[in-house]
Amino acid sequence: MQVRMASKNDLVQVCELIRELGYEAAESDLAMQLDTYVDMQTSALMVTETPAGDLSGLISGHLIPLMHQPGNVGRITAFVVREDHRSTGIGTVLLEALESWFRDRGCFRFEVTSGDHRARAHKFYDSKGYISGGYRYIK
């Protein structure tokens, strides 16, 4: 299994993974988002690729500069492993790769938002040292 940055050529499989995550985004919309991730220096979209060339997972993140101190917060914005590849270590590999990317860019803290219905994901984050804290307000 190889971890690499996604490319524009990954669009179809990225769409499949985003749908597996539960989002019904149009391919044209995801194409624009993929272009943004590929082109921005402050965003990353990493994928795991099987030897056969299939994508088995993806994780995306952004750097958020802080006003009150130097450095950035690394924010995970999407994270999914294909259902038939879960519990094989792919999630850990993706998370560690993105955390390394964050550290290399001055992040001192990482954060992720996970829906209340994603109990399995919460257990995964707990096992990786993430803690639930604060409130999230949405408007």
Coordinates of C-alpha atoms in Angstrom, one line a residue:
M1 CA 0.0 0.0 0.0
Q2 CA 1.3 3.4 -1.0
V3 CA 0.3 6.8 0.6
R4 CA 0.5 9.7 -1.8
M5 CA -1.0 13.1 -2.5
A6 CA -4.1 12.8 -4.6
S7 CA -4.0 14.0 -8.2
K8 CA -6.7 15.2 -10.6
N9 CA -6.6 11.8 -12.2
D10 CA -8.1 10.3 -9.0
L11 CA -11.4 12.1 -9.4
V12 CA -13.7 9.1 -10.0
Q13 CA -12.3 7.1 -7.0
V14 CA -12.3 10.1 -4.8
C15 CA -16.0 10.6 -5.6
E16 CA -16.6 7.0 -4.6
L17 CA -14.9 7.4 -1.3
I18 CA -16.7 10.7 -0.5
R19 CA -20.0 9.0 -1.2
E20 CA -19.0 6.1 1.0
L21 CA -18.4 8.7 3.7
G22 CA -22.1 9.6 3.3
Y23 CA -21.9 12.8 1.1
E24 CA -23.8 12.9 -2.2
A25 CA -21.7 15.6 -3.9
A26 CA -21.9 16.0 -7.7
E27 CA -18.8 14.9 -9.6
S28 CA -18.4 18.4 -11.1
D29 CA -18.4 19.9 -7.6
L30 CA -15.9 17.4 -6.3
A31 CA -13.7 18.1 -9.4
M32 CA -13.5 21.7 -8.3
Q33 CA -12.7 20.8 -4.8
L34 CA -10.0 18.3 -5.9
D35 CA -8.5 21.1 -8.0
T36 CA -8.4 23.3 -5.0
Y37 CA -6.7 20.7 -2.8
V38 CA -4.1 19.9 -5.5
D39 CA -3.3 23.5 -6.1
M40 CA -3.3 25.0 -2.6
Q41 CA -0.1 24.9 -0.5
T42 CA -2.2 25.0 2.7
S43 CA -4.3 22.0 1.9
A44 CA -3.5 18.3 1.6
L45 CA -5.5 15.4 0.2
M46 CA -3.7 12.1 0.7
V47 CA -4.9 8.7 -0.6
T48 CA -3.8 5.1 0.0
E49 CA -3.4 3.1 -3.2
T50 CA -3.4 -0.6 -3.4
P51 CA -0.9 -2.5 -5.7
A52 CA -3.7 -2.8 -8.2
G53 CA -4.1 1.0 -8.4
D54 CA -7.4 1.2 -6.4
L55 CA -7.8 3.9 -3.8
S56 CA -8.5 2.3 -0.4
G57 CA -8.8 5.5 1.7
L58 CA -8.4 9.3 1.8
I59 CA -7.7 12.0 4.3
S60 CA -7.8 15.7 3.8
G61 CA -6.6 18.6 5.9
H62 CA -5.9 22.3 6.1
L63 CA -3.5 24.6 7.9
I64 CA -5.2 27.2 10.0
P65 CA -2.9 30.1 11.1
L66 CA -3.7 31.4 14.5
M67 CA -3.8 35.1 15.4
H68 CA -2.8 34.8 19.1
Q69 CA 0.4 32.8 18.7
P70 CA 2.8 31.6 16.0
G71 CA 2.1 28.4 14.2
N72 CA -0.9 26.6 12.8
V73 CA -3.6 24.2 13.8
G74 CA -4.0 21.2 11.5
R75 CA -7.6 20.5 10.7
I76 CA -8.8 17.2 9.3
T77 CA -11.7 17.8 7.0
A78 CA -12.4 14.4 5.5
F79 CA -11.3 10.9 6.4
V80 CA -12.6 7.6 5.0
V81 CA -11.3 4.1 4.5
R82 CA -13.2 2.0 2.0
E83 CA -15.5 -0.4 4.0
D84 CA -13.8 -3.6 2.7
H85 CA -10.4 -2.2 3.8
R86 CA -11.3 -1.1 7.4
S87 CA -9.5 -2.5 10.4
T88 CA -6.4 -3.2 8.3
G89 CA -4.3 -0.3 9.5
I90 CA -5.0 2.0 6.5
G91 CA -6.7 4.6 8.8
T92 CA -3.6 4.7 11.0
V93 CA -1.3 5.1 8.1
L94 CA -3.3 7.9 6.6
L95 CA -3.7 9.7 9.9
E96 CA 0.1 9.5 10.7
A97 CA 0.9 10.7 7.2
L98 CA -1.3 13.8 7.5
E99 CA -0.1 14.5 11.1
S100 CA 3.5 14.4 9.7
W101 CA 2.5 16.8 7.0
F102 CA 0.9 19.1 9.6
R103 CA 4.0 19.0 11.8
D104 CA 6.3 19.8 8.9
R105 CA 4.2 23.0 8.4
G106 CA 4.4 24.3 12.0
C107 CA 1.2 22.8 13.4
F108 CA 1.3 22.3 17.1
R109 CA -2.3 20.9 17.5
F110 CA -4.5 18.8 15.3
E111 CA -8.3 18.8 15.3
V112 CA -11.1 16.9 13.7
T113 CA -14.9 17.1 13.8
S114 CA -16.8 13.9 13.7
G115 CA -20.6 13.5 13.5
D116 CA -22.4 12.1 16.5
H117 CA -23.5 9.0 14.5
R118 CA -19.8 8.0 13.8
A119 CA -19.2 6.0 17.0
R120 CA -16.6 3.8 15.3
A121 CA -14.6 6.8 14.2
H122 CA -14.8 8.3 17.7
K123 CA -13.2 5.1 19.1
F124 CA -10.5 5.3 16.5
Y125 CA -9.7 9.0 17.4
D126 CA -9.7 8.1 21.1
S127 CA -7.2 5.3 20.4
K128 CA -4.9 7.8 18.5
G129 CA -4.7 10.3 21.4
Y130 CA -7.4 12.7 20.3
I131 CA -9.6 14.0 23.1
S132 CA -13.1 15.5 22.9
G133 CA -13.1 19.1 24.1
G134 CA -14.9 22.3 23.8
Y135 CA -18.0 23.1 21.8
R136 CA -18.6 23.4 18.2
Y137 CA -21.1 26.0 17.0
I138 CA -22.5 25.9 13.5
K139 CA -24.5 28.6 11.7

